[in-house]
Short mmCIF file of C-alpha atoms in Angstrom, two decimals:
data_model
loop_
_atom_site.label_atom_id
_atom_site.label_comp_id
_atom_site.label_asym_id
_atom_site.label_seq_id
_atom_site.Cartn_x
_atom_site.Cartn_y
_atom_site.Cartn_z
CA UNK Q 234 1.09 -127.17 -79.10
CA UNK Q 235 2.04 -126.71 -75.45
CA UNK Q 236 4.63 -129.47 -75.61
CA UNK Q 237 6.29 -127.90 -78.68
CA UNK Q 238 6.50 -124.52 -76.96
CA UNK Q 239 8.01 -126.07 -73.84
CA UNK Q 240 10.49 -128.17 -75.82
CA UNK Q 241 11.57 -125.10 -77.82
CA UNK Q 242 12.23 -123.22 -74.59
CA UNK Q 243 14.17 -126.10 -73.01
CA UNK Q 244 16.30 -126.65 -76.12
CA UNK Q 245 16.94 -122.96 -76.76
CA UNK Q 246 18.42 -122.51 -73.30
CA UNK Q 247 19.93 -126.03 -73.18
CA UNK Q 248 18.14 -126.81 -69.91
CA UNK Q 249 17.86 -130.61 -70.21
CA UNK Q 250 21.10 -132.35 -69.25
CA UNK Q 251 23.21 -134.12 -71.87
CA UNK Q 252 22.86 -137.34 -69.88
CA UNK Q 253 19.19 -137.60 -70.91
CA UNK Q 254 18.48 -139.36 -74.23
CA UNK Q 255 14.79 -140.20 -73.87
CA UNK Q 256 12.00 -138.33 -75.68
CA UNK Q 257 14.43 -135.79 -77.12
CA UNK Q 258 14.93 -134.68 -80.69
CA UNK Q 259 18.21 -135.95 -82.11
CA UNK Q 260 18.56 -138.57 -79.37
CA UNK Q 261 17.40 -142.16 -79.07
CA UNK Q 262 18.13 -145.55 -77.57
CA UNK Q 263 20.94 -145.86 -80.12
CA UNK Q 264 22.65 -142.61 -79.13
CA UNK Q 265 22.43 -143.64 -75.47
CA UNK Q 266 24.03 -147.02 -76.17
CA UNK Q 267 26.70 -145.65 -78.51
CA UNK Q 268 27.80 -142.99 -76.02
CA UNK Q 269 27.78 -145.55 -73.20
CA UNK Q 270 29.80 -148.18 -75.10
CA UNK Q 271 32.24 -145.53 -76.32
CA UNK Q 272 32.98 -144.57 -72.72
CA UNK Q 273 33.22 -148.16 -71.50
CA UNK Q 274 35.28 -149.54 -74.39
CA UNK Q 275 37.66 -146.56 -74.30
CA UNK Q 276 38.45 -147.13 -70.62
CA UNK Q 277 38.63 -150.90 -71.07
CA UNK Q 278 41.09 -150.52 -73.96
CA UNK Q 279 43.21 -148.35 -71.69
CA UNK Q 280 43.41 -151.23 -69.21
CA UNK Q 281 41.00 -149.87 -66.60
CA UNK Q 282 38.44 -151.87 -64.65
CA UNK Q 283 34.89 -150.54 -64.61
CA UNK Q 284 31.75 -151.07 -62.60
CA UNK Q 285 28.31 -150.36 -64.05
CA UNK Q 286 25.24 -150.00 -61.86
CA UNK Q 287 21.90 -150.33 -63.62
CA UNK Q 288 19.27 -148.43 -61.65
CA UNK Q 289 15.55 -149.13 -61.62
CA UNK Q 290 12.93 -146.67 -60.40
CA UNK Q 291 9.85 -148.24 -58.85
CA UNK Q 292 6.75 -147.10 -60.77
CA UNK Q 293 8.63 -143.99 -61.82
CA UNK Q 294 5.95 -142.26 -63.92
CA UNK Q 295 3.27 -142.94 -61.31
CA UNK Q 296 5.16 -141.62 -58.29
CA UNK Q 297 5.87 -138.06 -59.40
CA UNK Q 298 4.24 -135.74 -56.79
CA UNK Q 299 2.32 -132.95 -58.51
CA UNK Q 300 3.30 -130.02 -56.30
CA UNK Q 301 7.01 -130.78 -56.50
CA UNK Q 302 6.69 -131.35 -60.23
CA UNK Q 303 5.09 -127.92 -60.67
CA UNK Q 304 7.90 -126.35 -58.64
CA UNK Q 305 10.46 -127.89 -61.00
CA UNK Q 306 8.49 -126.85 -64.08
CA UNK Q 307 8.53 -123.28 -62.75
CA UNK Q 308 12.27 -123.46 -62.05
CA UNK Q 309 12.81 -124.37 -65.71
CA UNK Q 310 11.23 -121.08 -66.80
CA UNK Q 311 7.60 -122.10 -67.32
CA UNK Q 312 5.36 -119.86 -65.23
CA UNK Q 313 2.28 -117.70 -65.45
CA UNK Q 314 -0.77 -119.00 -67.29
CA UNK Q 315 1.17 -121.95 -68.73
CA UNK Q 316 2.05 -123.22 -65.25
CA UNK Q 317 -1.57 -122.72 -64.15
CA UNK Q 318 -2.78 -124.68 -67.16
CA UNK Q 319 -0.43 -127.58 -66.36
CA UNK Q 320 -1.54 -127.53 -62.73
CA UNK Q 321 -5.18 -127.63 -63.81
CA UNK Q 322 -4.43 -130.41 -66.27
CA UNK Q 323 -2.85 -132.54 -63.54
CA UNK Q 324 -5.42 -131.91 -60.83
CA UNK Q 325 -8.79 -133.54 -60.11
CA UNK Q 326 -8.01 -136.67 -62.11
CA UNK Q 327 -9.86 -139.81 -61.06
CA UNK Q 328 -9.42 -143.48 -61.76
CA UNK Q 329 -11.13 -146.76 -61.00
CA UNK Q 330 -10.65 -150.47 -61.73
CA UNK Q 331 -13.10 -152.61 -63.67
CA UNK Q 332 -12.93 -156.41 -63.49
CA UNK Q 333 -15.46 -158.90 -64.84
CA UNK Q 334 -18.17 -156.26 -65.08
CA UNK Q 335 -17.65 -154.92 -61.56
CA UNK Q 336 -16.05 -151.58 -60.83
CA UNK Q 337 -14.33 -150.08 -57.82
CA UNK Q 338 -15.01 -146.64 -56.39
CA UNK Q 339 -13.51 -143.58 -58.05
CA UNK Q 340 -10.38 -142.27 -56.33
CA UNK Q 341 -8.37 -139.11 -56.97
CA UNK Q 342 -4.97 -139.45 -58.64
CA UNK Q 343 -2.66 -137.33 -56.51
CA UNK Q 344 0.66 -138.24 -58.14
CA UNK Q 345 2.17 -139.30 -61.44
CA UNK Q 346 2.22 -137.87 -64.96
CA UNK Q 347 -0.56 -139.00 -67.33
CA UNK Q 348 0.88 -141.78 -69.45
CA UNK Q 349 -0.14 -141.92 -73.07
CA UNK Q 350 -0.16 -138.12 -73.33
CA UNK Q 351 2.38 -136.13 -75.33
CA UNK Q 352 3.12 -133.88 -72.35
CA UNK Q 353 3.60 -136.60 -69.70
CA UNK Q 354 7.10 -137.75 -70.80
CA UNK Q 355 8.35 -134.16 -71.05
CA UNK Q 356 7.18 -133.39 -67.52
CA UNK Q 357 8.96 -136.50 -66.27
CA UNK Q 358 12.22 -135.43 -67.98
CA UNK Q 359 11.97 -132.08 -66.21
CA UNK Q 360 11.34 -133.80 -62.88
CA UNK Q 361 14.43 -136.04 -62.97
CA UNK Q 362 16.62 -133.53 -64.81
CA UNK Q 363 18.71 -132.73 -61.73
CA UNK Q 364 19.20 -136.36 -60.70
CA UNK Q 365 22.98 -136.19 -61.15
CA UNK Q 366 23.52 -132.68 -59.73
CA UNK Q 367 25.64 -133.83 -56.79
CA UNK Q 368 27.25 -136.84 -58.48
CA UNK Q 369 31.04 -136.62 -58.80
CA UNK Q 370 32.53 -135.69 -62.18
CA UNK Q 371 34.47 -138.97 -62.36
CA UNK Q 372 31.26 -141.01 -62.33
CA UNK Q 373 29.30 -141.20 -65.56
CA UNK Q 374 25.51 -141.31 -65.68
CA UNK Q 375 23.22 -141.84 -68.65
CA UNK Q 376 19.43 -141.77 -68.74
CA UNK Q 377 16.68 -142.76 -71.12
CA UNK Q 378 13.57 -141.46 -69.38
CA UNK Q 379 13.58 -143.50 -66.13
CA UNK Q 380 16.17 -146.08 -67.29
CA UNK Q 381 19.42 -144.93 -65.72
CA UNK Q 382 22.91 -146.33 -65.36
CA UNK Q 383 25.92 -145.17 -63.39
CA UNK Q 384 29.46 -146.21 -64.29
CA UNK Q 385 33.06 -145.44 -63.44
CA UNK Q 386 36.60 -146.83 -63.21
CA UNK Q 387 37.44 -148.96 -60.17
CA UNK Q 388 41.15 -149.65 -60.27
CA UNK Q 389 41.34 -149.28 -56.50
CA UNK Q 390 39.17 -149.10 -53.39
CA UNK Q 391 39.12 -145.29 -53.31
CA UNK Q 392 37.50 -145.18 -56.75
CA UNK Q 393 34.92 -147.71 -55.60
CA UNK Q 394 34.20 -145.52 -52.58
CA UNK Q 395 33.46 -142.61 -54.91
CA UNK Q 396 30.84 -144.63 -56.82
CA UNK Q 397 29.31 -145.86 -53.58
CA UNK Q 398 29.14 -142.29 -52.30
CA UNK Q 399 27.42 -141.27 -55.53
CA UNK Q 400 24.86 -144.05 -55.06
CA UNK Q 401 24.20 -142.71 -51.56
CA UNK Q 402 23.77 -139.24 -53.08
CA UNK Q 403 21.24 -140.58 -55.59
CA UNK Q 404 19.36 -142.26 -52.75
CA UNK Q 405 19.17 -138.92 -50.93
CA UNK Q 406 17.75 -137.38 -54.13
CA UNK Q 407 15.03 -140.06 -54.36
CA UNK Q 408 14.07 -139.49 -50.71
CA UNK Q 409 13.90 -135.75 -51.18
CA UNK Q 410 11.79 -135.92 -54.33
CA UNK Q 411 9.60 -138.85 -53.27
CA UNK Q 412 10.89 -141.31 -55.86
CA UNK Q 413 12.07 -144.80 -54.99
CA UNK Q 414 14.63 -147.27 -56.29
CA UNK Q 415 13.49 -150.85 -56.79
CA UNK Q 416 16.66 -152.20 -55.17
CA UNK Q 417 15.86 -155.82 -56.04
CA UNK Q 418 16.07 -154.90 -59.74
CA UNK Q 419 19.18 -152.70 -59.52
CA UNK Q 420 22.18 -154.67 -60.82
CA UNK Q 421 25.97 -154.33 -60.82
CA UNK Q 422 28.19 -155.43 -63.71
CA UNK Q 423 31.96 -155.74 -63.28
CA UNK Q 424 34.12 -155.22 -66.38
CA UNK Q 425 37.84 -155.92 -66.69
CA UNK Q 426 40.07 -158.95 -66.18
CA UNK Q 427 41.47 -157.68 -62.91
CA UNK Q 428 38.21 -156.30 -61.56
CA UNK Q 429 37.97 -157.10 -57.84
CA UNK Q 430 34.19 -157.23 -57.88
CA UNK Q 431 33.42 -154.71 -55.16
CA UNK Q 432 30.02 -154.76 -53.51
CA UNK Q 433 27.60 -151.85 -53.71
CA UNK Q 434 24.68 -150.93 -51.50
CA UNK Q 435 21.56 -148.78 -51.81
CA UNK Q 436 19.80 -147.96 -48.57
CA UNK Q 437 21.89 -150.64 -46.85
CA UNK Q 438 20.77 -153.37 -49.27
CA UNK Q 439 23.34 -155.29 -51.30
CA UNK Q 440 22.95 -154.98 -55.06
CA UNK Q 441 22.93 -158.14 -57.15
CA UNK Q 442 25.82 -158.84 -59.51
CA UNK Q 443 25.17 -159.84 -63.11
CA UNK Q 444 27.24 -160.88 -66.12
CA UNK Q 445 24.66 -159.68 -68.63
CA UNK Q 446 21.90 -157.12 -68.58
CA UNK Q 447 19.32 -155.97 -71.11
CA UNK Q 448 20.02 -152.30 -71.63
CA UNK Q 449 17.34 -150.52 -73.72
CA UNK Q 450 16.59 -153.79 -75.50
CA UNK Q 451 20.22 -154.78 -76.14
CA UNK Q 452 22.05 -157.44 -74.13
CA UNK Q 453 25.24 -156.02 -72.66
CA UNK Q 454 27.69 -158.60 -71.26
CA UNK Q 455 30.69 -158.17 -68.99
CA UNK Q 456 33.07 -159.19 -71.79
CA UNK Q 457 31.53 -156.52 -74.08
CA UNK Q 458 31.07 -159.07 -76.89
CA UNK Q 459 28.01 -159.25 -79.12
CA UNK Q 460 27.53 -163.04 -79.00
CA UNK Q 461 24.64 -163.03 -76.51
CA UNK Q 462 22.85 -160.22 -78.33
CA UNK Q 463 23.26 -162.05 -81.65
CA UNK Q 464 21.74 -165.21 -80.15
CA UNK Q 465 18.81 -163.24 -78.74
CA UNK Q 466 18.19 -161.40 -82.02
CA UNK Q 467 18.49 -164.63 -83.98
CA UNK Q 468 15.98 -166.36 -81.70
CA UNK Q 469 13.36 -163.59 -81.96
CA UNK Q 470 13.69 -163.20 -85.73
CA UNK Q 471 13.67 -166.95 -86.31
CA UNK Q 472 10.47 -167.35 -84.30
CA UNK Q 473 8.75 -164.64 -86.32
CA UNK Q 474 9.89 -166.24 -89.56
CA UNK Q 475 8.60 -169.61 -88.37
CA UNK Q 476 5.25 -167.98 -87.58
CA UNK Q 477 5.03 -166.62 -91.13
CA UNK Q 478 5.96 -169.96 -92.64
CA UNK Q 479 3.41 -171.91 -90.59
CA UNK Q 480 0.42 -169.59 -90.80
CA UNK Q 481 0.61 -167.79 -94.14
CA UNK Q 482 -1.22 -169.51 -96.96
CA UNK Q 483 -0.65 -166.82 -99.58
CA UNK Q 484 3.05 -167.04 -100.50
CA UNK Q 485 2.91 -163.99 -102.76
CA UNK Q 486 6.36 -162.39 -103.12
CA UNK Q 487 5.21 -158.88 -102.18
CA UNK Q 488 3.40 -160.14 -99.08
CA UNK Q 489 6.37 -162.18 -97.86
CA UNK Q 490 8.84 -159.35 -98.49
CA UNK Q 491 6.63 -156.89 -96.63
CA UNK Q 492 6.35 -159.23 -93.62
CA UNK Q 493 10.09 -159.93 -93.63
CA UNK Q 494 10.93 -156.22 -93.63
CA UNK Q 495 8.36 -155.31 -90.98
CA UNK Q 496 8.41 -158.12 -88.39
CA UNK Q 497 11.53 -160.23 -89.00
CA UNK Q 498 14.43 -158.02 -90.03
CA UNK Q 499 13.88 -155.32 -87.34
CA UNK Q 500 14.81 -157.90 -84.66
CA UNK Q 501 18.15 -158.43 -86.40
CA UNK Q 502 18.91 -154.74 -86.83
CA UNK Q 503 17.63 -153.00 -83.70
CA UNK Q 504 20.37 -150.56 -82.60
CA UNK Q 505 22.85 -152.66 -84.60
CA UNK Q 506 25.27 -149.72 -84.90
CA UNK Q 507 25.94 -150.15 -81.18
CA UNK Q 508 26.46 -153.92 -81.12
CA UNK Q 509 27.30 -155.01 -84.71
CA UNK Q 510 29.13 -158.38 -84.51
CA UNK Q 511 32.80 -158.78 -85.38
CA UNK Q 512 33.16 -162.56 -85.28
CA UNK Q 513 32.34 -164.52 -88.42
CA UNK Q 514 30.27 -167.04 -86.45
CA UNK Q 515 27.98 -164.25 -85.18
CA UNK Q 516 27.63 -162.69 -88.63
CA UNK Q 517 26.76 -166.06 -90.13
CA UNK Q 518 24.25 -166.77 -87.37
CA UNK Q 519 22.29 -163.59 -88.14
CA UNK Q 520 22.53 -164.18 -91.87
CA UNK Q 521 20.95 -167.63 -91.44
CA UNK Q 522 17.57 -166.04 -90.77
CA UNK Q 523 17.52 -164.16 -94.07
CA UNK Q 524 18.97 -167.22 -95.81
CA UNK Q 525 16.04 -169.23 -94.51
CA UNK Q 526 13.62 -166.55 -95.64
CA UNK Q 527 14.88 -166.61 -99.23
CA UNK Q 528 14.32 -170.37 -99.27
CA UNK Q 529 10.56 -169.78 -98.92
CA UNK Q 530 10.42 -168.96 -102.64
CA UNK Q 531 10.38 -172.27 -104.52
CA UNK Q 532 11.38 -170.72 -107.84
CA UNK Q 533 14.61 -169.39 -106.28
CA UNK Q 534 15.82 -172.50 -104.48
CA UNK Q 535 18.16 -173.56 -107.27
CA UNK Q 536 20.10 -170.30 -106.91
CA UNK Q 537 22.76 -169.51 -104.36
CA UNK Q 538 22.09 -167.10 -101.50
CA UNK Q 539 23.48 -163.97 -103.14
CA UNK Q 540 21.56 -164.63 -106.35
CA UNK Q 541 18.33 -165.04 -104.39
CA UNK Q 542 18.94 -161.74 -102.62
CA UNK Q 543 19.53 -160.04 -105.97
CA UNK Q 544 16.25 -161.38 -107.36
CA UNK Q 545 14.37 -160.18 -104.27
CA UNK Q 546 16.04 -156.77 -104.20
CA UNK Q 547 17.63 -157.40 -100.78
CA UNK Q 548 21.08 -156.78 -99.33
CA UNK Q 549 23.00 -159.03 -97.00
CA UNK Q 550 22.55 -158.07 -93.35
CA UNK Q 551 26.24 -157.19 -93.07
CA UNK Q 552 25.89 -154.73 -95.94
CA UNK Q 553 22.87 -153.19 -94.23
CA UNK Q 554 24.79 -152.88 -90.94
CA UNK Q 555 27.63 -151.10 -92.75
CA UNK Q 556 25.10 -148.78 -94.36
CA UNK Q 557 23.54 -148.10 -90.96
CA UNK Q 558 26.95 -147.17 -89.54
CA UNK Q 559 27.58 -144.75 -92.40
CA UNK Q 560 24.16 -143.14 -91.87
CA UNK Q 561 24.87 -142.62 -88.16
CA UNK Q 562 28.26 -141.07 -88.92
CA UNK Q 563 26.57 -138.78 -91.45
CA UNK Q 564 24.00 -137.72 -88.84
CA UNK Q 565 26.79 -136.94 -86.37
CA UNK Q 566 28.80 -135.00 -88.95
CA UNK Q 567 25.82 -132.95 -90.15
CA UNK Q 568 24.56 -132.25 -86.64
CA UNK Q 569 21.35 -134.22 -87.11
CA UNK Q 570 21.92 -135.70 -83.67
CA UNK Q 571 22.75 -133.57 -80.66
CA UNK Q 572 25.85 -135.63 -79.83
CA UNK Q 573 28.98 -133.69 -80.90
CA UNK Q 574 30.91 -135.30 -83.76
CA UNK Q 575 34.18 -134.74 -81.86
CA UNK Q 576 33.06 -137.13 -79.13
CA UNK Q 577 33.72 -140.10 -81.41
CA UNK Q 578 36.11 -138.86 -84.10
CA UNK Q 579 39.27 -136.82 -83.69
CA UNK Q 580 42.36 -136.01 -85.70
CA UNK Q 581 45.34 -138.35 -85.35
CA UNK Q 582 47.43 -135.26 -84.64
CA UNK Q 583 45.30 -134.48 -81.60
CA UNK Q 584 44.77 -136.29 -78.35
CA UNK Q 585 41.55 -138.20 -77.82
CA UNK Q 586 38.88 -136.26 -75.90
CA UNK Q 587 39.05 -136.83 -72.17
CA UNK Q 588 35.31 -136.76 -71.52
CA UNK Q 589 32.36 -137.81 -73.62
CA UNK Q 590 28.95 -136.47 -72.61
#
């Protein structure tokens, strides 16, 4: 009840920044990735070089100091008895460790938001809401809870200096609000054929460079192709299918279809509207998993693949990806997501939008 009241207040007055996609109605991992790839691909198509810095907070949910959190909650318009209730809810919490029947002493928990609660994630969103306040307008930043990434064009050294300055600004924010970057896990990805591969530093420490990074469960590569993600999805789905084939004695059609839809196919379709493959070899690779699944039914083995799908009431994975794309466009058009439709689609008689939130 308290969370719903707080969310209603935050959404009514549009207090949570557009950069945040985590734990918000009408936003998800998919919207984060689609907005990010729209920005990156648009600039890449225009011939620009880009640098992406993936940031990692060290124990983010556990480090939030309670008094500073309460100050931010109050600044977002939550005061009076509600603020007192939240303060009481956070205070006097204890924890201990139990191992092999032995327990440690109880200690007070003086920081962090309670994980597993419905209110904890919302409080964390409020706490890091102003993360990008002093970041320059030319540098993009996107967040999904504590997973953050910073990106911008780097056609020359002055543009690189701007991104480095913004990283320094973010470090100042973490020092002020008692958060901490895990610098060893922060990575830099260089995109563009003529990218000079500038170095970036946080707190004087050089950030590692990478050619691929798992971003919200999807492998993003420096060439912006879906091949690596297709291989990863194929491997996970194929292993789950192999597990079903080896361990399941009852080969009932309903049982197999239910398992395929619940633990195999989701690996092939997770956020597929963001990374759907274009090359035939990648499409065929993903389709092999479902092809192998249809071969589990002995009475259908004499049929071709499409006939087997028809008998099982299934679509090809490519047809399902196309359907998923249409559904996402429908959600954008009808306002079922909080990303404006005009960010992705515009009239041919108009210029493309300069900025995408």
